[in-house]
Coordinates of C-alpha atoms in Angstrom, one line a residue:
Chain Z
X4 CA 76.7 26.4 57.9
X5 CA 77.7 29.2 60.4
X6 CA 80.0 32.1 59.4
X7 CA 79.9 33.6 62.9
X8 CA 82.7 33.0 65.3
X9 CA 81.3 32.1 68.8
X10 CA 81.8 34.4 71.8
X11 CA 84.7 32.5 73.2
X12 CA 86.6 32.6 69.9
X13 CA 85.8 36.3 69.6
X14 CA 87.2 36.9 73.1
X15 CA 90.4 35.0 72.2
X16 CA 90.8 36.9 69.0
X17 CA 90.3 40.2 70.8
X18 CA 92.8 39.2 73.5
X19 CA 95.5 38.4 71.0
X20 CA 94.7 41.6 69.1
X21 CA 95.1 43.7 72.3
X22 CA 98.5 42.0 73.0
X23 CA 99.7 42.5 69.4
X24 CA 98.7 46.1 69.3
X25 CA 100.1 47.0 72.7
X26 CA 103.2 44.8 72.8
X27 CA 104.2 43.9 69.2
X28 CA 103.4 47.1 67.4
X29 CA 105.9 49.3 69.3
X30 CA 109.3 48.7 67.8
X31 CA 108.2 46.6 64.8
X32 CA 109.9 49.0 62.4
X33 CA 113.1 48.9 64.4
X34 CA 113.1 45.2 64.7
X35 CA 112.6 44.9 60.9
X36 CA 115.6 47.2 60.3
X37 CA 117.9 45.5 62.8
X38 CA 116.7 41.9 62.0
X39 CA 116.0 41.4 65.7
X40 CA 113.5 38.8 66.9
X41 CA 111.5 39.7 70.0
X42 CA 112.0 36.4 71.8
X43 CA 110.9 37.8 75.2
X44 CA 107.6 38.9 73.7
X45 CA 107.1 35.5 72.2
X46 CA 107.8 33.9 75.7
X47 CA 105.3 36.4 77.2
X48 CA 102.7 35.2 74.7
X49 CA 103.5 31.7 75.7
X50 CA 103.1 32.4 79.4
X51 CA 99.6 33.5 78.7
X52 CA 98.7 30.3 76.8
X53 CA 98.6 31.7 73.3
X54 CA 101.4 29.7 71.8
X55 CA 100.3 26.1 72.2
X56 CA 96.7 26.9 71.2
X57 CA 96.0 23.9 69.0
X58 CA 97.5 21.2 71.2
X59 CA 96.5 19.3 74.3
X60 CA 97.4 20.6 77.7
X61 CA 99.4 17.4 78.6
X62 CA 101.9 18.4 75.9
X63 CA 102.1 22.0 77.1
X64 CA 99.3 23.3 74.8
X65 CA 96.2 25.2 75.7
X66 CA 93.6 22.6 74.5
X67 CA 92.1 24.8 71.8
X68 CA 91.9 23.9 68.1
X69 CA 93.4 24.9 64.8
X70 CA 90.9 27.7 64.2
X71 CA 91.9 29.3 67.5
X72 CA 95.5 29.0 66.3
X73 CA 94.8 30.5 62.9
X74 CA 93.0 33.4 64.5
X75 CA 96.0 34.1 66.7
X76 CA 98.5 33.9 63.7
X77 CA 96.2 36.3 61.9
X78 CA 96.1 38.8 64.7
X79 CA 99.8 38.7 65.3
X80 CA 100.6 39.0 61.6
X81 CA 98.4 42.1 61.2
X82 CA 101.1 43.8 63.2
X83 CA 104.3 41.7 63.0
X84 CA 104.5 39.0 60.2
X85 CA 107.9 37.9 61.5
X86 CA 106.4 36.8 64.8
X87 CA 103.6 35.3 62.8
X88 CA 105.8 32.9 60.8
X89 CA 108.1 32.1 63.8
X90 CA 105.0 31.1 65.7
X91 CA 103.5 29.2 62.8
X92 CA 106.7 27.2 62.2
X93 CA 107.1 26.3 65.8
X94 CA 103.5 25.1 66.0
X95 CA 102.6 23.7 62.6
X96 CA 105.9 22.4 61.2
X97 CA 108.0 21.5 64.3
X98 CA 104.9 20.7 66.4
X99 CA 103.0 19.1 63.5
X100 CA 106.0 16.8 62.7
X101 CA 106.4 15.6 66.2
X102 CA 102.7 15.3 67.2
X103 CA 101.8 13.4 64.0
X104 CA 104.4 10.6 64.4
X105 CA 106.0 10.5 67.8
X106 CA 105.4 8.0 70.6
X107 CA 103.7 9.3 73.7
X108 CA 107.0 9.3 75.6
X109 CA 108.6 11.4 72.8
X110 CA 105.7 13.8 72.7
X111 CA 106.0 14.4 76.5
X112 CA 109.7 14.9 76.1
X113 CA 110.0 17.0 73.0
X114 CA 106.8 19.2 72.9
X115 CA 106.0 20.9 76.3
X116 CA 108.9 23.5 76.1
X117 CA 107.8 24.5 72.6
X118 CA 104.1 24.5 73.1
X119 CA 104.3 26.5 76.3
X120 CA 106.4 29.1 74.4
X121 CA 109.4 28.7 76.7
X122 CA 111.5 27.8 73.6
X123 CA 111.2 27.7 69.8
X124 CA 111.0 24.7 67.5
X125 CA 112.3 24.6 63.9
X126 CA 111.8 22.4 60.9
X127 CA 114.7 21.1 58.7
X128 CA 113.6 19.8 55.4
X129 CA 114.7 22.1 52.6
X130 CA 118.2 21.8 51.2
X131 CA 120.1 23.8 48.5
X132 CA 119.0 21.3 45.9
X133 CA 115.8 20.1 47.5
X134 CA 113.2 23.0 47.5
X135 CA 110.0 22.3 45.8
X136 CA 111.4 18.8 45.1
X137 CA 111.6 18.0 48.8
X138 CA 112.3 14.3 48.0
X139 CA 115.7 15.4 46.6
X140 CA 117.3 15.7 50.0
X141 CA 120.9 14.4 50.4
X142 CA 121.3 14.8 54.1
X143 CA 121.9 11.3 55.5
X144 CA 121.2 9.6 58.8
X145 CA 123.4 6.5 59.0
X146 CA 122.5 3.9 61.6
X147 CA 125.6 2.9 63.7
X148 CA 124.8 0.7 66.7
X149 CA 122.3 2.4 68.8
X150 CA 122.9 5.8 67.2
X151 CA 122.2 7.6 64.0
X152 CA 124.9 9.8 62.5
X153 CA 123.7 12.9 60.6
X154 CA 125.6 14.5 57.8
X155 CA 124.4 17.3 55.5
X156 CA 123.1 20.8 55.4
X157 CA 119.6 22.2 55.7
X158 CA 118.8 25.7 54.5
X159 CA 116.1 28.4 55.0
X160 CA 115.2 27.1 58.5
X161 CA 112.9 29.6 60.2
X162 CA 113.8 29.9 64.0
X163 CA 117.1 28.1 63.3
X164 CA 119.4 30.4 65.3
X165 CA 116.9 30.6 68.2
X166 CA 115.3 27.2 68.5
X167 CA 116.1 24.6 71.1
X168 CA 114.3 21.8 69.3
X169 CA 114.5 20.7 65.6
X170 CA 112.5 18.3 63.5
X171 CA 115.1 17.2 60.9
X172 CA 114.4 15.1 57.9
X173 CA 117.3 12.9 56.6
X174 CA 117.8 9.8 54.4
X175 CA 118.3 6.5 56.2
X176 CA 118.2 4.7 52.9
X177 CA 119.6 7.2 50.3
X178 CA 119.2 4.7 47.5
X179 CA 115.4 4.9 47.9
X180 CA 115.2 8.7 47.5
X181 CA 112.0 10.1 49.1
X182 CA 111.0 6.7 50.4
X183 CA 114.3 6.6 52.3
X184 CA 113.6 9.8 54.2
X185 CA 113.1 9.6 58.0
X186 CA 112.3 12.1 60.7
X187 CA 114.5 12.9 63.7
X188 CA 114.4 15.1 66.8
X189 CA 117.6 17.0 67.3
X190 CA 118.4 19.1 70.3
X191 CA 120.3 22.4 70.2
X192 CA 123.9 21.9 71.3
X193 CA 124.2 18.3 70.1
X194 CA 127.9 17.8 69.1
X195 CA 128.3 17.9 65.4
X196 CA 125.2 20.2 64.9
X197 CA 125.8 23.9 64.3
X198 CA 124.0 26.9 62.9
X199 CA 125.4 28.1 59.5
X200 CA 124.7 31.2 57.6
X201 CA 122.0 33.5 59.1
X202 CA 120.1 34.8 56.1
X203 CA 119.8 38.5 55.3
X204 CA 116.3 38.7 53.8
X205 CA 114.0 41.0 51.8
X206 CA 111.0 40.6 54.3
X207 CA 110.1 39.0 57.6
X208 CA 113.4 40.4 58.6
X209 CA 112.9 40.0 62.4
X210 CA 112.4 36.3 61.9
X211 CA 115.6 34.4 62.2
X212 CA 116.3 32.1 59.2
X213 CA 119.5 30.0 58.9
X214 CA 121.3 27.0 57.7
X215 CA 121.6 23.9 59.9
X216 CA 124.8 22.0 59.5
X217 CA 125.3 18.4 60.5
X218 CA 128.9 17.0 60.6
X219 CA 129.0 13.5 62.0
X220 CA 126.3 14.5 64.4
X221 CA 125.4 11.5 66.6
X222 CA 121.9 11.3 68.0
X223 CA 120.4 8.4 70.0
X224 CA 118.1 6.0 68.1
X225 CA 115.4 7.1 70.4
X226 CA 115.4 10.4 68.5
X227 CA 113.9 8.7 65.4
X228 CA 110.3 9.9 65.2
X229 CA 107.9 7.4 63.8
X230 CA 109.1 4.8 61.3
X231 CA 112.2 4.8 59.1
X232 CA 111.3 5.6 55.5
X233 CA 108.1 7.5 56.4
X234 CA 109.7 10.9 56.7
X235 CA 108.4 12.3 53.4
X236 CA 104.8 11.5 54.4
X237 CA 105.3 13.1 57.8
X238 CA 106.8 16.2 56.2
X239 CA 104.0 16.6 53.7
X240 CA 101.4 16.2 56.5
X241 CA 103.2 18.8 58.7
X242 CA 103.3 21.1 55.6
X243 CA 99.6 20.7 55.1
X244 CA 99.1 22.2 58.6
X245 CA 101.9 24.7 58.0
X246 CA 99.9 26.0 55.0
X247 CA 97.0 26.9 57.2
X248 CA 99.4 28.9 59.4
X249 CA 100.9 30.7 56.4
X250 CA 97.5 31.3 55.0
X251 CA 96.5 32.9 58.3
X252 CA 99.7 34.9 58.2
X253 CA 98.9 36.2 54.7
X254 CA 95.4 37.1 55.7
X255 CA 96.7 39.0 58.7
X256 CA 99.3 40.9 56.6
X257 CA 96.5 41.8 54.1
X258 CA 94.2 43.0 56.8
X259 CA 96.9 45.0 58.5
X260 CA 97.8 46.8 55.3
X261 CA 94.1 47.3 54.4
X262 CA 93.3 49.0 57.7
X263 CA 96.3 51.4 57.4
X264 CA 95.1 52.3 53.9
X265 CA 91.5 52.7 55.0
X266 CA 92.5 55.2 57.7
X267 CA 94.9 57.0 55.4
X268 CA 92.2 57.4 52.7
X269 CA 89.9 59.0 55.2
X270 CA 92.4 61.5 56.6
X271 CA 94.6 62.3 53.6
X272 CA 93.2 65.3 51.7
X273 CA 94.1 66.3 48.2
X274 CA 92.2 68.7 46.0
X275 CA 90.2 69.8 49.1
X276 CA 88.7 66.5 50.0
X277 CA 89.6 63.2 51.6
X278 CA 91.1 61.0 48.9
X279 CA 88.6 58.1 49.5
X280 CA 86.0 60.4 47.8
X281 CA 87.8 59.6 44.6
X282 CA 85.7 56.7 43.3
X283 CA 88.6 54.9 41.8
X284 CA 90.2 54.5 45.3
X285 CA 86.9 53.7 47.0
X286 CA 86.1 51.0 44.5
X287 CA 89.6 49.6 44.8
X288 CA 89.1 49.3 48.5
X289 CA 85.7 47.6 47.9
X290 CA 87.5 45.0 45.7
X291 CA 90.2 44.5 48.3
X292 CA 87.6 44.1 51.1
X293 CA 86.0 41.3 49.1
X294 CA 89.3 39.7 48.4
X295 CA 90.1 39.7 52.1
X296 CA 86.8 38.3 53.1
X297 CA 87.1 35.4 50.6
X298 CA 90.6 34.6 51.9
X299 CA 89.3 34.7 55.5
X300 CA 86.5 32.1 54.8
X301 CA 89.0 29.8 53.0
X302 CA 91.5 29.7 55.8
X303 CA 88.9 29.4 58.6
X304 CA 87.3 26.5 56.7
X305 CA 90.7 24.8 56.2
X306 CA 91.4 25.2 59.9
X307 CA 88.0 23.8 60.9
X308 CA 88.4 20.9 58.5
X309 CA 91.7 20.0 60.3
X310 CA 90.2 20.6 63.8
X311 CA 87.1 18.5 63.1
X312 CA 89.0 15.6 61.5
X313 CA 88.0 16.1 57.9
X314 CA 90.6 15.9 55.0
X315 CA 92.4 19.2 54.8
X316 CA 95.2 18.8 52.3
X317 CA 93.3 20.5 49.5
X318 CA 91.5 23.1 51.6
X319 CA 94.9 24.1 53.1
X320 CA 96.5 24.4 49.7
X321 CA 93.5 26.5 48.5
X322 CA 93.7 28.7 51.6
X323 CA 97.4 29.2 51.3
X324 CA 97.1 30.1 47.6
X325 CA 94.3 32.6 48.0
X326 CA 95.4 34.2 51.3
X327 CA 99.0 34.8 50.3
X328 CA 98.0 36.1 46.9
X329 CA 95.6 38.5 48.7
X330 CA 98.5 39.5 51.0
X331 CA 100.7 40.4 48.0
X332 CA 97.9 42.2 46.1
X333 CA 96.5 44.2 49.1
X334 CA 99.9 45.3 50.3
X335 CA 101.0 46.4 46.8
X336 CA 97.8 48.3 46.3
X337 CA 98.2 49.9 49.8
X338 CA 101.6 51.2 49.0
X339 CA 100.3 52.7 45.8
X340 CA 97.3 54.3 47.5
X341 CA 99.5 55.8 50.2
X342 CA 101.6 57.3 47.4
X343 CA 105.0 58.6 48.5
X344 CA 104.2 58.0 52.1
X345 CA 103.5 54.3 51.3
X346 CA 107.1 54.0 50.2
X347 CA 108.4 55.2 53.6
X348 CA 109.1 52.9 56.5
X349 CA 107.0 54.7 59.1
X350 CA 103.8 54.0 57.3
X351 CA 104.4 50.2 57.7
X352 CA 102.8 49.1 54.3
X353 CA 106.2 48.9 52.5
X354 CA 107.3 46.4 55.2
X355 CA 104.1 44.5 54.9
X356 CA 104.6 44.3 51.1
X357 CA 108.1 42.9 51.6
X358 CA 106.8 40.5 54.2
X359 CA 103.9 39.4 51.9
X360 CA 106.3 38.2 49.1
X361 CA 107.7 35.2 51.0
X362 CA 104.2 34.0 51.9
X363 CA 103.8 33.1 48.2
X364 CA 107.0 31.1 48.3
X365 CA 107.4 29.2 51.6
X366 CA 105.4 26.1 52.9
X367 CA 105.3 25.2 49.2
X368 CA 105.3 27.8 46.5
X369 CA 102.0 28.9 45.2
X370 CA 102.8 26.9 42.0
X371 CA 103.1 23.8 44.2
X372 CA 99.7 24.7 45.7
X373 CA 98.2 24.7 42.2
X374 CA 99.8 21.3 41.6
X375 CA 98.1 20.0 44.7
X376 CA 94.8 21.5 43.8
X377 CA 94.8 20.5 40.2
X378 CA 96.1 17.1 41.0
X379 CA 92.9 16.4 43.0
X380 CA 90.8 17.7 40.1
X381 CA 92.3 15.4 37.5
X382 CA 92.8 12.2 39.4
Chain Q
X30 CA 82.9 44.7 110.9
X31 CA 83.2 41.0 111.6
X32 CA 80.1 40.0 109.5
X33 CA 81.9 41.0 106.3
X34 CA 85.2 39.4 107.1
X35 CA 86.3 36.0 105.9
X36 CA 88.6 34.3 108.4
X37 CA 91.6 35.3 106.4
X38 CA 94.1 32.6 107.2
X39 CA 95.6 31.6 103.9
X40 CA 93.3 32.8 101.2
X41 CA 92.3 36.5 101.0
X42 CA 88.8 37.1 99.8
X43 CA 88.5 40.1 97.5
X44 CA 85.4 41.5 96.0
X45 CA 85.5 43.9 93.2
X46 CA 82.5 46.1 92.4
X47 CA 82.0 47.9 89.1
X48 CA 79.1 49.9 87.8
X49 CA 78.9 50.2 84.0
X50 CA 78.3 53.7 82.7
X51 CA 76.5 54.3 79.5
X52 CA 78.2 56.7 77.1
X53 CA 76.8 58.0 73.8
X54 CA 77.4 54.9 71.8
X55 CA 79.1 52.4 74.1
X56 CA 79.4 51.2 77.7
X57 CA 82.3 52.4 79.8
X58 CA 83.8 49.4 81.6
X59 CA 86.0 49.9 84.6
X60 CA 88.8 47.4 85.1
X61 CA 90.9 49.3 87.5
X62 CA 89.5 47.5 90.5
X63 CA 89.9 44.0 89.1
X64 CA 93.4 44.9 87.8
X65 CA 94.4 46.0 91.4
X66 CA 92.9 42.8 92.7
X67 CA 94.9 40.6 90.3
X68 CA 98.1 42.5 91.1
X69 CA 97.5 41.7 94.8
X70 CA 96.7 38.1 94.0
X71 CA 100.1 37.8 92.3
X72 CA 101.7 38.7 95.7
X73 CA 99.5 36.7 98.0
X74 CA 97.0 33.8 97.9
X75 CA 93.7 35.4 97.1
X76 CA 90.3 34.7 95.5
X77 CA 88.6 37.4 93.5
X78 CA 84.9 37.8 92.8
X79 CA 83.7 40.6 90.6
X80 CA 80.2 42.1 91.0
X81 CA 79.2 44.2 88.0
X82 CA 76.1 46.4 87.9
X83 CA 74.6 47.1 84.5
X84 CA 72.5 45.7 81.6
X85 CA 72.7 42.0 81.2
X86 CA 74.7 41.5 78.0
X87 CA 77.3 44.1 78.7
X88 CA 77.6 43.3 82.4
X89 CA 78.1 39.5 81.7
X90 CA 80.7 40.5 79.1
X91 CA 82.6 42.5 81.7
X92 CA 82.5 39.7 84.2
X93 CA 83.8 37.3 81.6
X94 CA 86.6 39.7 80.7
X95 CA 87.5 40.0 84.4
X96 CA 87.6 36.3 84.8
X97 CA 89.7 36.0 81.6
X98 CA 92.2 38.4 83.2
X99 CA 92.5 36.4 86.4
X100 CA 89.4 36.9 88.6
X101 CA 87.8 33.7 89.9
X102 CA 84.1 34.3 89.7
X103 CA 81.5 36.9 89.1
X104 CA 77.9 38.0 89.5
X105 CA 75.8 40.5 87.6
X106 CA 73.4 42.9 89.4
X107 CA 70.9 43.6 86.7
X108 CA 70.0 47.2 86.1
X109 CA 67.1 47.6 83.6
X110 CA 66.4 51.0 82.3
X111 CA 66.9 52.7 85.6
X112 CA 68.5 56.1 86.0
X113 CA 70.2 56.0 89.3
X114 CA 72.6 58.1 91.2
X115 CA 75.8 57.1 93.1
X116 CA 73.9 56.8 96.4
X117 CA 71.3 54.3 95.0
X118 CA 74.1 52.5 93.3
X119 CA 76.2 52.2 96.5
X120 CA 73.1 51.2 98.5
X121 CA 72.4 48.4 96.0
X122 CA 76.0 47.2 96.2
X123 CA 76.0 47.3 100.0
X124 CA 72.7 45.5 100.3
X125 CA 74.2 42.7 98.2
X126 CA 77.6 42.8 100.0
X127 CA 76.3 42.6 103.5
X128 CA 75.7 38.9 103.1
X129 CA 79.1 38.3 101.6
X130 CA 82.4 37.4 103.2
X131 CA 85.4 39.4 102.2
X132 CA 88.6 40.9 103.4
X133 CA 89.0 43.6 100.8
X134 CA 86.4 45.5 98.7
X135 CA 87.8 47.2 95.6
X136 CA 86.4 49.5 93.1
X137 CA 87.9 51.6 90.3
X138 CA 88.4 55.3 90.8
X139 CA 86.9 57.0 87.8
X140 CA 84.5 55.3 85.4
X141 CA 82.5 53.6 88.1
X142 CA 80.1 56.5 88.4
X143 CA 81.0 58.9 85.6
X144 CA 84.2 60.1 87.2
X145 CA 82.8 61.2 90.6
X146 CA 84.6 58.5 92.6
X147 CA 81.7 58.1 95.0
X148 CA 80.1 54.8 94.6
X149 CA 82.8 52.6 96.0
X150 CA 83.5 54.9 98.9
X151 CA 79.8 55.3 99.7
X152 CA 79.3 51.5 99.6
X153 CA 82.3 51.1 101.9
X154 CA 80.9 53.7 104.2
X155 CA 77.4 52.0 104.3
X156 CA 79.2 48.8 105.3
X157 CA 81.2 50.5 108.0
X158 CA 84.5 49.8 106.3
X159 CA 87.7 51.9 106.5
X160 CA 87.9 53.3 103.0
X161 CA 90.4 55.1 100.8
X162 CA 90.5 56.3 97.2
X163 CA 93.2 56.9 94.6
X164 CA 95.1 53.7 95.6
X165 CA 98.0 53.0 93.4
X166 CA 99.4 49.9 94.9
X167 CA 98.3 47.4 97.6
X168 CA 100.5 45.0 99.5
X169 CA 100.0 42.7 102.4
X170 CA 100.8 44.5 105.7
X171 CA 103.6 43.7 108.1
X172 CA 101.1 42.6 110.8
X173 CA 98.4 40.0 110.2
X174 CA 95.0 41.5 109.2
X175 CA 96.6 44.7 107.8
X176 CA 97.0 45.9 104.2
X177 CA 99.5 48.4 103.1
X178 CA 98.2 50.8 100.5
X179 CA 99.9 53.5 98.5
X180 CA 97.5 56.4 98.1
X181 CA 98.3 59.0 95.4
X182 CA 98.0 62.6 96.3
X183 CA 98.4 65.7 94.0
X184 CA 102.1 66.0 94.9
X185 CA 103.0 63.0 97.0
X186 CA 101.9 59.5 98.1
X187 CA 100.6 58.4 101.4
X188 CA 101.4 54.9 102.7
X189 CA 98.4 53.7 104.6
X190 CA 98.2 50.7 107.0
X191 CA 94.6 49.6 107.0
X192 CA 92.9 46.9 109.0
X193 CA 90.8 44.5 107.0
X194 CA 88.0 44.3 106.0
X195 CA 88.4 47.5 104.2
X196 CA 87.5 49.3 100.9
X197 CA 89.9 50.8 98.4
X198 CA 89.1 52.7 95.1
X199 CA 92.0 51.8 92.9
X200 CA 93.7 53.8 90.2
X201 CA 94.1 52.4 86.7
X202 CA 97.6 51.5 85.5
X203 CA 97.4 52.0 81.7
X204 CA 101.2 51.6 81.4
X205 CA 101.0 48.0 82.7
X206 CA 97.9 46.3 81.2
X207 CA 96.8 43.0 82.5
X208 CA 96.0 40.7 79.5
X209 CA 93.5 38.0 79.2
X210 CA 95.0 34.5 79.3
X211 CA 93.8 31.4 77.5
X212 CA 93.1 29.5 80.8
X213 CA 91.3 32.6 81.9
X214 CA 89.2 32.7 78.8
X215 CA 88.4 29.0 79.0
X216 CA 87.3 29.5 82.6
X217 CA 85.3 32.6 81.8
X218 CA 83.2 30.8 79.2
X219 CA 82.6 27.7 81.4
X220 CA 81.5 29.1 84.7
X221 CA 78.0 30.1 85.6
X222 CA 77.5 33.8 86.1
X223 CA 74.5 34.5 88.3
X224 CA 72.3 37.4 87.3
X225 CA 70.4 39.1 90.2
X226 CA 67.7 41.5 89.2
X227 CA 67.7 44.7 91.2
X228 CA 64.4 46.4 92.2
X229 CA 65.3 50.0 92.6
X230 CA 61.9 51.5 91.7
X231 CA 61.2 53.0 95.1
X232 CA 64.7 54.3 95.6
X233 CA 65.2 58.0 95.6
X234 CA 68.4 59.6 94.7
X235 CA 70.2 61.8 97.2
X236 CA 73.2 63.1 95.3
X237 CA 73.4 66.0 92.9
X238 CA 76.7 66.3 91.3
X239 CA 77.7 69.9 90.9
X240 CA 81.1 69.3 89.4
X241 CA 84.0 66.9 89.6
X242 CA 87.7 67.2 89.1
X243 CA 90.2 64.5 88.3
X244 CA 93.4 64.4 90.3
X245 CA 96.0 66.5 88.5
X246 CA 98.9 65.0 86.6
X247 CA 101.9 64.5 88.8
X248 CA 104.5 67.1 88.2
X249 CA 107.9 66.0 87.0
X250 CA 110.4 66.0 89.9
X251 CA 113.6 67.9 90.0
X252 CA 116.8 66.0 89.5
X253 CA 119.7 67.5 91.5
X254 CA 123.1 66.9 89.8
X255 CA 126.5 68.5 90.2
X256 CA 125.7 69.6 93.7
X257 CA 127.3 68.8 97.1
X258 CA 125.7 66.4 99.5
X259 CA 125.1 69.3 101.9
X260 CA 123.7 71.5 99.1
X261 CA 121.4 68.6 98.0
X262 CA 120.1 68.0 101.6
X263 CA 119.4 71.8 101.9
X264 CA 117.5 71.8 98.6
X265 CA 115.4 68.8 99.6
X266 CA 114.5 70.4 102.9
X267 CA 113.6 73.6 101.3
X268 CA 111.4 71.8 98.7
X269 CA 109.7 69.8 101.5
X270 CA 109.0 72.9 103.5
X271 CA 107.7 74.8 100.5
X272 CA 105.2 72.1 99.9
X273 CA 104.1 72.2 103.5
X274 CA 105.2 68.6 104.1
X275 CA 107.3 69.9 107.0

């Protein structure tokens, strides 16, 4: 067992950190306030090979692995959690859906633009009445000749308004419920496909989240990914990968807030001394440091399990649960430790606290993670 | 100096030299030279080799960082526990470089020898190369075999046309950092980096630094508005004359 990242991974981690600090940090508060996504910065990240990290070069990736990718999501999310989730959705949920089930020809057609960061991918599974119960979808894909006709509405789609490529789950046999769910690739601009309401959110405000509306949207039968009726399985597998991305995002948010608090405690003086010399605060930081380190080991392990071909459903659920709870806890404590300043936007931690909340909800709520973990305990 | 010149037909050969400087608790790495080389490589076909002098671990790390940013290869000149001055340092670089083919030799301007800007220029001089410091930008020249370089002065820039092979000490551009790329990192950790041990025991230093001064910050220019064309022309002529340019 080796807890040390090798030199190459450290170099990659340092490189993403440098980019995030130099390029993403300026303007992060303004982007949050204006709900503006920095698409050009995302494309710049892609041009340097950091977007398609976990995928093969022939599909536009960089030939790294899932731990490289988790390290990148972590570093980006230390500074800008909105970019962190946008990146994670494009790679884990869109990319994961296609790479797990598509034919070689489909992979070569649908992946390179997204993995090279030239465009974004999105994932359409959730519906107004199918959240945690993802099998309760009602969006349909009716086969008509050599086409499928999509009808329905997907909600809470990260990257929806910006993406060019969509992995959409719809029922080909509605009477079978989850067993009738199939996966399709839909291109932006397909007639009958439109972007609905763009959400006004509490956190990750720079990320663009919207409805996807399908009204007699015809797609060729070649847009079916994998087999009819296997969509639910494909979605769950993509979500397993997505949980590693969100875990890394939560870890990054926690670390970002922790470092701001650490520096603040060393420079802020009250009663004639830096406030870290109050043992209550120093001990609080010691506890948070341990919480972050535990979270880190769990997400790195889950990422390595996936990269090295071991089962990762349970490790991913554990990492997601622990890392996102750490994000919520650390950011809340950071706001408290910064006092009145912590409540103000220019100190960043209030934004991080708002961003942290959603990490406990999406990619399966943390209650769903407990269902997954406990389900394996009591088989 | 034909012995140092590649036959620059389609690929320009660039060598970047950097000497690591030990500070109190860290090693100061100079990337201005390699950044200038990469900027030039983006304009023309070029191959970049970095030669870093320092202790093994830190020097290899600097070579890897340089390759991650866009250099093609690198070599370490190993310096073990030796206190050397700029002259010895330049001599060591020039001894190594006299057997190398290159069109352009680059160094940084400041950290290479603790802000005295001597090592690169001395090495260039020892190799008989036309040399210039404080270079902000380099472009391929209008005629074959020439480089066009923008040299920053206190209050103006000079545009130099320099015949290759030549040596430039480049200024850093902190406003436009060059980032490491994933293909660069992959290359940096897969190539061999030769380490050549330097024997400098019998070398005697020749330079005593009395003091050194960095180039001053450029003054903000004056913007002429709400003025006639004739008045503006007169004002510009007066400013040029007052600065002894005319």
